[in-house]
Every structure is written in C-alpha cells, then in structure tokens.
GROMACS .gro file of C-alpha atoms in nm:
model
  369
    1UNK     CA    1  -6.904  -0.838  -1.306
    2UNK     CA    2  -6.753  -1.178  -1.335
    3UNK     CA    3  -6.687  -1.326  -0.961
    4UNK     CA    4  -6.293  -1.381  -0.885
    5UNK     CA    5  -6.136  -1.463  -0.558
    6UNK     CA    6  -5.914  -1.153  -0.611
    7UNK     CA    7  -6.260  -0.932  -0.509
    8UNK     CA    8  -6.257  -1.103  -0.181
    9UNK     CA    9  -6.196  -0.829   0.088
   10UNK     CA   10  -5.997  -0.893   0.421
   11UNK     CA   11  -6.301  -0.764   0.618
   12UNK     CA   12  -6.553  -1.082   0.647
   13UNK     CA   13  -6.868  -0.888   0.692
   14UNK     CA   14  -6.769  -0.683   0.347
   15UNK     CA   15  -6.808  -1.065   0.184
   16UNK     CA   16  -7.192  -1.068   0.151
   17UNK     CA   17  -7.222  -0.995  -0.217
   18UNK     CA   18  -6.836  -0.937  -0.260
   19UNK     CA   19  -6.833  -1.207  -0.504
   20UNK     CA   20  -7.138  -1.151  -0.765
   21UNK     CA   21  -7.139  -1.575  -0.766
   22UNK     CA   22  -7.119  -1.605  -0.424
   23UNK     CA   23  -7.424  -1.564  -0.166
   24UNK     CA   24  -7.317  -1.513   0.228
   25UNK     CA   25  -7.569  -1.240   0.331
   26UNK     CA   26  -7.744  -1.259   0.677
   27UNK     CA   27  -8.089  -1.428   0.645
   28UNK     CA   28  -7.993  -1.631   0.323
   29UNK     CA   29  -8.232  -1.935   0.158
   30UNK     CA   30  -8.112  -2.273   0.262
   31UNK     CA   31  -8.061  -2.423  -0.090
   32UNK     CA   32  -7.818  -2.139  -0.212
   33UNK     CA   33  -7.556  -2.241   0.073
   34UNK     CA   34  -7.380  -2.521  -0.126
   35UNK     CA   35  -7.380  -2.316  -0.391
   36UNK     CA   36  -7.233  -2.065  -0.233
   37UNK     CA   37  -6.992  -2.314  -0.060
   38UNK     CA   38  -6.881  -2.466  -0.394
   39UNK     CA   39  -6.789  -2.182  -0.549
   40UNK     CA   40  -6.557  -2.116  -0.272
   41UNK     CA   41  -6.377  -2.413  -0.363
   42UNK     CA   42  -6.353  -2.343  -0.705
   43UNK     CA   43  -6.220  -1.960  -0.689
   44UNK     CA   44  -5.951  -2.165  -0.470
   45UNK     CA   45  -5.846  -2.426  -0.707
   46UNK     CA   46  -5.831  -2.166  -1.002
   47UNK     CA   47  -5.610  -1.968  -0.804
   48UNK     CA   48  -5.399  -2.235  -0.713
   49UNK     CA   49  -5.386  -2.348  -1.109
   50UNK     CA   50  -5.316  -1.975  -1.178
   51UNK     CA   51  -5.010  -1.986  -0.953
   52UNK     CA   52  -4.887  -2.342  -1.006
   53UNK     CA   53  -4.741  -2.266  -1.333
   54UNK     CA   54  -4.974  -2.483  -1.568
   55UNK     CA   55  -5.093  -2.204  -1.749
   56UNK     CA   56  -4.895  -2.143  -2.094
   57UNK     CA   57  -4.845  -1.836  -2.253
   58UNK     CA   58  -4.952  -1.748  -2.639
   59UNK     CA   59  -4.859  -1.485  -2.843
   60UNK     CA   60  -4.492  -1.393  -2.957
   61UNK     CA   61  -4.159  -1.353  -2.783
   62UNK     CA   62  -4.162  -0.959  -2.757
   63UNK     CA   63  -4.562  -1.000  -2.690
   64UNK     CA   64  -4.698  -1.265  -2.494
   65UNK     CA   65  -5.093  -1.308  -2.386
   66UNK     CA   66  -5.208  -1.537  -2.119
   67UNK     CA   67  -5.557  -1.621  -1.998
   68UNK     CA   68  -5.583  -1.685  -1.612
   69UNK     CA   69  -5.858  -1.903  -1.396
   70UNK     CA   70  -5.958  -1.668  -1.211
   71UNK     CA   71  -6.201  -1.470  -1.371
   72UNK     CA   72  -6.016  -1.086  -1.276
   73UNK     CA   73  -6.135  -0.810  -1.503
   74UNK     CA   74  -5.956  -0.568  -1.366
   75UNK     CA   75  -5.596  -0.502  -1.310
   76UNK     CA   76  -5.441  -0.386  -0.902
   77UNK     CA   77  -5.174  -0.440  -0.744
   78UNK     CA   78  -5.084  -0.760  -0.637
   79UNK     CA   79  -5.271  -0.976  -0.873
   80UNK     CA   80  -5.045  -1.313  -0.899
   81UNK     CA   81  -5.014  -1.578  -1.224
   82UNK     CA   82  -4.750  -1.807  -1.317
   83UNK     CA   83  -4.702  -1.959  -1.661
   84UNK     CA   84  -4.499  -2.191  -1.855
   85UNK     CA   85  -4.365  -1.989  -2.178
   86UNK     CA   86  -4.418  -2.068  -2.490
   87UNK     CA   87  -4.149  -1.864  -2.634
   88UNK     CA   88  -3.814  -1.710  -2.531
   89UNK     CA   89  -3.802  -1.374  -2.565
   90UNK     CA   90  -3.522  -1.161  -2.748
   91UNK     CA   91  -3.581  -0.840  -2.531
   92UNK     CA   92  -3.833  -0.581  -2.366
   93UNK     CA   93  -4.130  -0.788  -2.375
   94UNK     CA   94  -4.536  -0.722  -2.287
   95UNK     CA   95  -4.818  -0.943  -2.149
   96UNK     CA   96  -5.201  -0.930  -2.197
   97UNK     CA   97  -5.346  -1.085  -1.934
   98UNK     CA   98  -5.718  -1.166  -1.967
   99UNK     CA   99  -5.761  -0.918  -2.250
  100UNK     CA  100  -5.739  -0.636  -2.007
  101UNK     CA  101  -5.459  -0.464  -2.203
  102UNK     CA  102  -5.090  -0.510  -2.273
  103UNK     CA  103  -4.857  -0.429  -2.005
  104UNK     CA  104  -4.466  -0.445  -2.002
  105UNK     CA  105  -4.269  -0.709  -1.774
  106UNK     CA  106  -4.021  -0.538  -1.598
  107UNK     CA  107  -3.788  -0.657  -1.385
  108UNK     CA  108  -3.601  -0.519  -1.037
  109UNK     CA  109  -3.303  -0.288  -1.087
  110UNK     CA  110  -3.037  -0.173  -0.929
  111UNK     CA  111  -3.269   0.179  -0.858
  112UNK     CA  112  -3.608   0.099  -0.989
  113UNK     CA  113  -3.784  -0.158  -1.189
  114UNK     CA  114  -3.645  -0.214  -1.572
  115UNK     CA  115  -3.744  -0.400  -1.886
  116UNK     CA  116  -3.671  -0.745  -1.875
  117UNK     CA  117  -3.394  -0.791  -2.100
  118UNK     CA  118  -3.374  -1.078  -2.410
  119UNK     CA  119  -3.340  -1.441  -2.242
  120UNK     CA  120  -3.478  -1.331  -1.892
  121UNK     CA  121  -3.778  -1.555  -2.043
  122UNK     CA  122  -3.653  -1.856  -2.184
  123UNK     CA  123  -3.949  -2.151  -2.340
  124UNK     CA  124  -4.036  -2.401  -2.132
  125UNK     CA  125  -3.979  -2.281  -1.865
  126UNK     CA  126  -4.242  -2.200  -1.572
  127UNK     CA  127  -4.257  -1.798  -1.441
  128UNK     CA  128  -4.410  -1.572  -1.186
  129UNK     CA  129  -4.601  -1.223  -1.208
  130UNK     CA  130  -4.663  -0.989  -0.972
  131UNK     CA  131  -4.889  -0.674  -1.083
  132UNK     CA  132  -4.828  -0.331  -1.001
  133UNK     CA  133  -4.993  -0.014  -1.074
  134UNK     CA  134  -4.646   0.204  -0.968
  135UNK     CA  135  -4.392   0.013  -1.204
  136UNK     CA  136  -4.296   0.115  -1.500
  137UNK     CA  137  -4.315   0.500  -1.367
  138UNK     CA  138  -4.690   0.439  -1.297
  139UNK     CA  139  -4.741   0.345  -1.595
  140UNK     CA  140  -4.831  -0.031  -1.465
  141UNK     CA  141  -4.633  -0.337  -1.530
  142UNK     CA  142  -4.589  -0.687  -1.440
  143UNK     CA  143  -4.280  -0.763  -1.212
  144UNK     CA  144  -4.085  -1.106  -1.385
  145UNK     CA  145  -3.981  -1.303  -0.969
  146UNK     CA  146  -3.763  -1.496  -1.166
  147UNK     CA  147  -3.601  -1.390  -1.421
  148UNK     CA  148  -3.357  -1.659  -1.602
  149UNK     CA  149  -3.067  -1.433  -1.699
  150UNK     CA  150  -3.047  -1.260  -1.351
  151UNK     CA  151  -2.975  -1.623  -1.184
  152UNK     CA  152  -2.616  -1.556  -1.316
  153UNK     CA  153  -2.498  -1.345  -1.016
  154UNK     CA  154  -2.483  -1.032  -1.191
  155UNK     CA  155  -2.637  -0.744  -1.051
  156UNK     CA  156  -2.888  -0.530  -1.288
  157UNK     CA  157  -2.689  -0.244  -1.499
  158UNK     CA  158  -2.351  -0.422  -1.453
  159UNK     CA  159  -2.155  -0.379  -1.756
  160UNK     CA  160  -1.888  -0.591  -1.912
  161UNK     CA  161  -1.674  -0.655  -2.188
  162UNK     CA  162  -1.770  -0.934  -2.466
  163UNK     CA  163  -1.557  -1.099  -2.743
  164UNK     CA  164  -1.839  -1.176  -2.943
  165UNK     CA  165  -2.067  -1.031  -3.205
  166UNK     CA  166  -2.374  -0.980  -3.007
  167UNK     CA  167  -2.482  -0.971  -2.652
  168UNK     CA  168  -2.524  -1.266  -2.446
  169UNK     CA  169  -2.866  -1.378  -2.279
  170UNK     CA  170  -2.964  -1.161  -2.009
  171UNK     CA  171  -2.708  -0.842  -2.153
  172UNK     CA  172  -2.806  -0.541  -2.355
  173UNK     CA  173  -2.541  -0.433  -2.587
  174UNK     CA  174  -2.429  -0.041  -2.564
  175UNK     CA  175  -2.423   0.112  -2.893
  176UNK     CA  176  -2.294   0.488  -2.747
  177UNK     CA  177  -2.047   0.629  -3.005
  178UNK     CA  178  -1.859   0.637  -2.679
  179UNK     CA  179  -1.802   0.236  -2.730
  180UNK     CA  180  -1.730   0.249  -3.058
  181UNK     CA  181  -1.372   0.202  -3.193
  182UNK     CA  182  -1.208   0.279  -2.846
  183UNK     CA  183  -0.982   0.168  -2.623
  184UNK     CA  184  -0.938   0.022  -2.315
  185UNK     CA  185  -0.795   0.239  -2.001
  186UNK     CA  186  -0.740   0.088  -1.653
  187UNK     CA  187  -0.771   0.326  -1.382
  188UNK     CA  188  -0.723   0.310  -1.014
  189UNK     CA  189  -0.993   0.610  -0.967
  190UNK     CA  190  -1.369   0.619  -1.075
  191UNK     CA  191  -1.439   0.390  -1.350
  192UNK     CA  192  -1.699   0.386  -1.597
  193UNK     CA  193  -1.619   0.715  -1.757
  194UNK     CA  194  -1.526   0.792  -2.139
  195UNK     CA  195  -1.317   1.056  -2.324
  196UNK     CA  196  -1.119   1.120  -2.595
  197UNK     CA  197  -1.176   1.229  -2.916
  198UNK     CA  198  -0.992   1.049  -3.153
  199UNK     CA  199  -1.104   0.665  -3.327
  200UNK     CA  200  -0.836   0.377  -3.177
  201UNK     CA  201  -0.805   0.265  -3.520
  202UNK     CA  202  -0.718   0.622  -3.690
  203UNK     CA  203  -0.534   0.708  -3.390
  204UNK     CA  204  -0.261   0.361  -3.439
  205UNK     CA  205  -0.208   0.339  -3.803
  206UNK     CA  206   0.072   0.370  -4.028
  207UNK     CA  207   0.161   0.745  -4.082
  208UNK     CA  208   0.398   0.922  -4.265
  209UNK     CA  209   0.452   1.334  -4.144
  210UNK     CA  210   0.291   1.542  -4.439
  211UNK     CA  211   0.582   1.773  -4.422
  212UNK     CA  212   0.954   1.780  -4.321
  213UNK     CA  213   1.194   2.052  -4.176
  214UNK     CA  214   1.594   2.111  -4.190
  215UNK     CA  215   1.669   2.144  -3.789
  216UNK     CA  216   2.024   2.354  -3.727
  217UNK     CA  217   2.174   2.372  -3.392
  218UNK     CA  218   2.404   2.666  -3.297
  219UNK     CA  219   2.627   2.559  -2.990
  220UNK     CA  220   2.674   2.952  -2.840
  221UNK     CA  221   3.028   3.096  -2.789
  222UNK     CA  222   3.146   2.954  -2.455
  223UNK     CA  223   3.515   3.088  -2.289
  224UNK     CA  224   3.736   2.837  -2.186
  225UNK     CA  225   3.874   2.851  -1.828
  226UNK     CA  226   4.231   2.793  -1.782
  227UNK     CA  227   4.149   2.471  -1.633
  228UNK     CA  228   3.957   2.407  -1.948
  229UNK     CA  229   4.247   2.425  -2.181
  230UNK     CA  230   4.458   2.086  -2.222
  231UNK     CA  231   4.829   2.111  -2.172
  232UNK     CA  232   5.042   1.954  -2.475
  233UNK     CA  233   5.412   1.907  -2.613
  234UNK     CA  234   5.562   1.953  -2.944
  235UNK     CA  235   5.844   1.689  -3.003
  236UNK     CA  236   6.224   1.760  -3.085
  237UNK     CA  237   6.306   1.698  -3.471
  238UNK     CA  238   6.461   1.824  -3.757
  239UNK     CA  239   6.314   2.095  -4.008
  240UNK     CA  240   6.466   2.020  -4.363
  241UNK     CA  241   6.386   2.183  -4.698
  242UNK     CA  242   6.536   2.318  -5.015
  243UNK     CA  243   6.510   2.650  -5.183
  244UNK     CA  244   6.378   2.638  -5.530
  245UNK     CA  245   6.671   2.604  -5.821
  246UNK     CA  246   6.559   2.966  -5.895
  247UNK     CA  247   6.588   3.042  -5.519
  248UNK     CA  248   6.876   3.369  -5.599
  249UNK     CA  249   6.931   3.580  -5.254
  250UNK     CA  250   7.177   3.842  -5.152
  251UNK     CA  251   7.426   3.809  -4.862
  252UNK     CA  252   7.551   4.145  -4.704
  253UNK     CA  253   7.690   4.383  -4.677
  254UNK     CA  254   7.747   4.381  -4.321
  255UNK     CA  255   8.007   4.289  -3.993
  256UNK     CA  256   8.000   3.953  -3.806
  257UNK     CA  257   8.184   4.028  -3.430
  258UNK     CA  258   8.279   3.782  -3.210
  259UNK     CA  259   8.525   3.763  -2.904
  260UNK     CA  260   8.685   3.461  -2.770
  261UNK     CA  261   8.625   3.300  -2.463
  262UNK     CA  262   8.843   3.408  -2.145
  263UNK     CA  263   9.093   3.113  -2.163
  264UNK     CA  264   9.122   3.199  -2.557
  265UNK     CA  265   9.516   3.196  -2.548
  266UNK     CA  266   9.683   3.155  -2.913
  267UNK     CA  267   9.984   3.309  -3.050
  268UNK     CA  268  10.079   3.540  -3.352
  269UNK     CA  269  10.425   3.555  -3.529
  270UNK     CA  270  10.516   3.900  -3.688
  271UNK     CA  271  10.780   3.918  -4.049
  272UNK     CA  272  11.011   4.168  -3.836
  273UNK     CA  273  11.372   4.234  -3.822
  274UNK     CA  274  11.541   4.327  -3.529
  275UNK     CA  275  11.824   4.605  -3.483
  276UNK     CA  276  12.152   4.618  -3.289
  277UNK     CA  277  12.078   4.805  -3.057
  278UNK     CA  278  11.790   4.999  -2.837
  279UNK     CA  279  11.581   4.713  -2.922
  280UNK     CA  280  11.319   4.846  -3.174
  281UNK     CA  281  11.245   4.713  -3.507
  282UNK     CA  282  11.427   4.770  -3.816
  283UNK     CA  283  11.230   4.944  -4.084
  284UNK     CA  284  11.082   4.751  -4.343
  285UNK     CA  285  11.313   4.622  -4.591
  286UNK     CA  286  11.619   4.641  -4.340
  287UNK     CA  287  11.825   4.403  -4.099
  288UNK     CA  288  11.915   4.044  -4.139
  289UNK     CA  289  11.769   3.959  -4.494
  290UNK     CA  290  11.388   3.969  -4.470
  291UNK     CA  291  11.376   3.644  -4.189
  292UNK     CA  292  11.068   3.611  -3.966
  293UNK     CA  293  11.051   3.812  -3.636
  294UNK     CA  294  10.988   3.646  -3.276
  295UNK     CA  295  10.699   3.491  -3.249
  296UNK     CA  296  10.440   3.682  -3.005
  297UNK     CA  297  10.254   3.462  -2.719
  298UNK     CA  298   9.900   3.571  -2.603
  299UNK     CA  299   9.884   3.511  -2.228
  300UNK     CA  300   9.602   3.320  -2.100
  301UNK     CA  301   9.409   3.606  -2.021
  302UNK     CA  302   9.456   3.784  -2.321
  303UNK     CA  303   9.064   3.810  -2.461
  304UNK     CA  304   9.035   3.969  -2.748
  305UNK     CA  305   8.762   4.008  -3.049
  306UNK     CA  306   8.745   3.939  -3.453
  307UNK     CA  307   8.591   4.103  -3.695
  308UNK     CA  308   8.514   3.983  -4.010
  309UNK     CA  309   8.344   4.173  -4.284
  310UNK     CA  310   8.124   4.026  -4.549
  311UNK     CA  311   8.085   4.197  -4.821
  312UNK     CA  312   7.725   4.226  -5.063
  313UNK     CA  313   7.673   3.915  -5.314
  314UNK     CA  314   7.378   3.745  -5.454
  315UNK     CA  315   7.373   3.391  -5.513
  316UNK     CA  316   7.345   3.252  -5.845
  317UNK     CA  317   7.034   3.222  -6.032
  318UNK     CA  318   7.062   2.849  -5.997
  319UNK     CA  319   7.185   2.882  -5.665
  320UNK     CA  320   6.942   2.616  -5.479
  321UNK     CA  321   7.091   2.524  -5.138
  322UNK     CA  322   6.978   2.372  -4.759
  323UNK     CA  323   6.822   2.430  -4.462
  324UNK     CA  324   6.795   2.273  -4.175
  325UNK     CA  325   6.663   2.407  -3.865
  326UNK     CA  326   6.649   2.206  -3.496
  327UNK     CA  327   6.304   2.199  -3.283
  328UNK     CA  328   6.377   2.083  -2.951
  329UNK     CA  329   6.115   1.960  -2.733
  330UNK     CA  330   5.913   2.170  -2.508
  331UNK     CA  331   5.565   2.201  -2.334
  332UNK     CA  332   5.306   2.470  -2.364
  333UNK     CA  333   5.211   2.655  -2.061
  334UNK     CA  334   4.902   2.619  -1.847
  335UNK     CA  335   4.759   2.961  -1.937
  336UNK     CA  336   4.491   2.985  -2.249
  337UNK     CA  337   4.365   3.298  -2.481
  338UNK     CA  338   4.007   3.262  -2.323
  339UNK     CA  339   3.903   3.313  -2.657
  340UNK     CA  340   3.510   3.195  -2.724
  341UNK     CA  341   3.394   2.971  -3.004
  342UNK     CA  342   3.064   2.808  -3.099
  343UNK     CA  343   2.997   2.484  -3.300
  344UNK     CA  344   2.711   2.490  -3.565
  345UNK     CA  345   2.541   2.179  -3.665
  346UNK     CA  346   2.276   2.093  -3.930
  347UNK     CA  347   2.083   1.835  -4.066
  348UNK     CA  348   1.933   1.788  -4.403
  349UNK     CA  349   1.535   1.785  -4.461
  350UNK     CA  350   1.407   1.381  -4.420
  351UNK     CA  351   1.121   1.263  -4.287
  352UNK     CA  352   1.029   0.903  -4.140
  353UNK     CA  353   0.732   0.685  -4.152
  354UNK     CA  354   0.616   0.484  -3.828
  355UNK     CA  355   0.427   0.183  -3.843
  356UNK     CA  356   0.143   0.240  -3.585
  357UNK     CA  357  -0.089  -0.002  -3.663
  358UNK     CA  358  -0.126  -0.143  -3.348
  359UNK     CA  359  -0.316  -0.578  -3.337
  360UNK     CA  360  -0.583  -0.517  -3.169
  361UNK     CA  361  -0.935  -0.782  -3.005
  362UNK     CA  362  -1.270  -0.625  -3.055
  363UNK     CA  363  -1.499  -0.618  -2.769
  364UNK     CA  364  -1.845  -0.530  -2.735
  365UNK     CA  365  -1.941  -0.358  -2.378
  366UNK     CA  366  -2.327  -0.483  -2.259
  367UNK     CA  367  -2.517  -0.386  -1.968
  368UNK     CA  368  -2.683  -0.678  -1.764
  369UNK     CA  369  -3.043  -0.620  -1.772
   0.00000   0.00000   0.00000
C-alpha cells in the first residue's frame, strides 16, 4: 500500500514497517537511514499542506472531489484535510476524497450530525474535515468544523419566518402543506405546533350566505303586577255632537217626580168666595161676584213634591237637535286586570354580504441547517 503518516501507530515499536516507505526495523543497513529519515519529513509537510488549507476543491457545488498529500487509501475516523472551495454550494453536498468514494458533509445538529445546508460552503473560502465512520447513521461522512452559515448565531433546526421568495444562506425552506397558506398564531404555551383545516386565504374572503331565512320573535304572554300598571288621568271637557237631520226619537210616556228642598216656602192663591158665616166656602158660582179668594202661605217647613207627566211623542223626522255631555276630571285607580299579552315581531327574508378579504404579508418559514 501507498505509505501515509495516517498509518503511523501510537505504539513506537509497531513503527518498523508501519509505513511501507519507511524502514525503522532493529538491525537495519546504514544507507537506508536517511531515507528513512526523509521520508519522515515529508509525510510531515504533506500533512501540514493537507491541513493548512492550500488544497482546492474540484468538482461541482452539490459534489466536490479533493485530492490530499498524504497518500491515505483508506477512509477511518479521524482523518483531517482542509481546502479552499472552489464553489459554493446550494445544499446537501458530497466529497470524494482521494478517489476512495463519495461521502456526504454533514454538519453538527442540535441531536445528531445533519447535511450541511446551501451556503454552509461558500468559494473562496478555506474549510476543515473531520472523518467519521458513525456520522451520517454509520453510514460515514465528513464533519464541515466550520461551517459559514452556522457563524450567524443560530442554533441548527431553528426555524423562522422570511419575507422573501426563497430561503436565505444557511436556511432550508419548509414546504409542509402545514406552511402553506396559513396563518400566524401567537401563543403563550408550546410553540411550534400546527392545526386547522381551512386555507387563510379561503377562510378571509368576500362571502355572501348561499341562503337566507325570515326570523320571527314571539315575546310570551307575561301578567302585569299591579305595580306594573301606570296610573293615568282623563281631563275635564265637554262632549258635543249632533243627531243626524233624520235623527226622529220618541219621548214618553212616563212621570218626572221631584220634591223641593226643606226651606222650599212659596205660596198659592185659590178663586174662592167666602160666606157669612161659619166660615166655609161658598159653592162655586156663589158669594161676592166670582173675586179671588185669600191667598194661601206655605210655611217654611212646608216640603212638598211635583209631579209632572209627559206624555208619548216622537220628534219630527227632521228633528236634528244637541248634546252635550260634561267629563270632569278624574284618575284611574292603582289596581290592573292582570290580564297577559305577548308582542310578535318579524323580519322579512335578506341576506348580507361581508367583505372578508383580509391584506395580508407572505412569509416563508425555513429551518436553519
């Protein structure tokens, strides 16, 4: 095999033959001991060229090669090279190193190692590998020391919110359905979650209601307490009106009575005639000539009562006439029926439209890699 410092063990008696190239066995010729001793010096100088960063990388940005100093043909863990890049890369990327196979550059994560993501590898710029044979789920993969994108204080898998078309340097852009066409929510609990079902921009649109419904309200009977039922006057006045011209009634038949008051005193005088003697009254037609009698004082004391009879009649066919009654003022009492009664109110079929169509800022969400 090809001699490489990298076959160098840590025991020195294993380095006899350790290197094929390089001769330390007990017993050894004279003239192969500068040999030996100057290959030494160069399997250190390649390594130090393989870590100082002048080698440069070919092939493209999502696979690179690289050929190394030191003559390794086999890949194990630890193996070290830097390299200036000759490309930036635009995401997950591999390396060949020495034409021992492509291997993926990964990167550390928050958990476990993880593909470098685009701009972690920018041209021109120098970068250091670290081989190991348990990355990339034992797979095997070169660990990137420095990526660029991860110098921007954001921890691997931390995910953020972008006004822009595509992801930045350094960020992988989530294309979930879950990020699509949704909304923001700030929450004081456990973030990171999604739900809903629902797109934002079906959900806040302008909508009109497909169908619309006459709603009636029925206000049920309800009895009013007494203290429910407002107290009220009616106002003194006159009632006027007249009977029609054809208005004919009948009157009667039938007594009116009435009896004067108890200081009613009046007097009567009686067409009398007066006799000689015993005092009586002449018959009718006798005495003095016909005169007038004494007149007949009714003491003050004297009540007394009419009569007066009115006999049937109708009115004439054009008798229209008068009649005028007097309201006087008064004030309705505090006690109510308690009667129930209900209100019933309706409104005609319409429908409205509302305007949902909220402005909204599209975002992109992207997971730093």
């Amino acid at each position: 095999m090809t001699g490489s410092i990298w076959y160098w063990d840590l025991t020195a008696s294993s380095n006899d033959t350790a290197d094929p190239d390089i001769d330390w066995r007990e017993g050894m010729f004279p003239d192969v001991v500068n040999d030996s001793a100057r290959m030494m010096m160069q399997r250190v100088a390649a390594l130090l060229k393989d870590l100082g960063g002048s080698l440069i990388t070919g092939g493209t940005a999502a696979a690179l090669t690289l050929t190394a100093n030191s003559q390794f043909s086999a890949l194990q863990t630890g193996l070290r090279v830097s390299f200036t890049a000759n490309v930036s890369n635009t995401g997950a990327t591999t390396i060949n190193v020495n034409s021992m196979g492509a291997k993926a550059i990964r990167k550390a994560g928050a958990v476990a190692d993880v593909a470098i993501a685009a701009g972690d590898i920018i041209a021109g710029q120098v970068y250091h590998l670290v081989y190991s044979a348990a990355a990339n789920a034992t797979a095997g993969a070169w660990i990137l020391q420095n990526p660029t994108a991860s110098s921007a204080g954001f921890a691997a898998g931390t995910r953020w919110a972008f006004h822009q078309a595509a992801a930045p340097l350094g960020w992988t852009k989530l294309t979930d359905t879950a990020y699509n066409d949704a909304a923001l929510r700030v929450v004081t609990g456990t973030g990171g979650g999604t739900a809903g079902s629902v797109a934002f921009a079906t959900a806040f649109q302008s909508a009109t209601p497909t169908s619309s419904t006459a709603v009636t309200v029925s206000v049920a009977g309800t009895a009013l307490t007494v203290a429910q039922l407002p107290a009220h006057t009616h106002a003194s006045g006159t009632l006027a009106g007249s009977a029609a011209s054809a208005g004919a009634h009948i009157h009667g038949p039938g007594t009116l009575t009435g009896a004067t008051g108890a200081a009613g005193s009046h007097s009567h005088s009686f067409p009398t005639r007066v006799t000689g003697g015993g005092g009586g009254p002449a018959a009718a037609g006798q005495g003095d000539g016909g005169g007038l009698g004494p007149t007949i004082s009714v003491s003050t004391d004297g009540n007394h009562s009419h009569s007066v009879s009115v006999t049937a009649g109708a009115t004439a066919s054009a008798g229209a006439h008068t009649h005028t009654v007097d309201v006087n003022s008064g004030a309705t009492t505090s006690v109510g029926s308690g009667d129930t009664h209900a209100h019933t109110a309706s409104s005609p079929a319409h429908s409205h439209t509302v305007n949902l169509a909220v402005k909204y800022v599209d975002v992109i969400v992207c997971e730093k890699a």
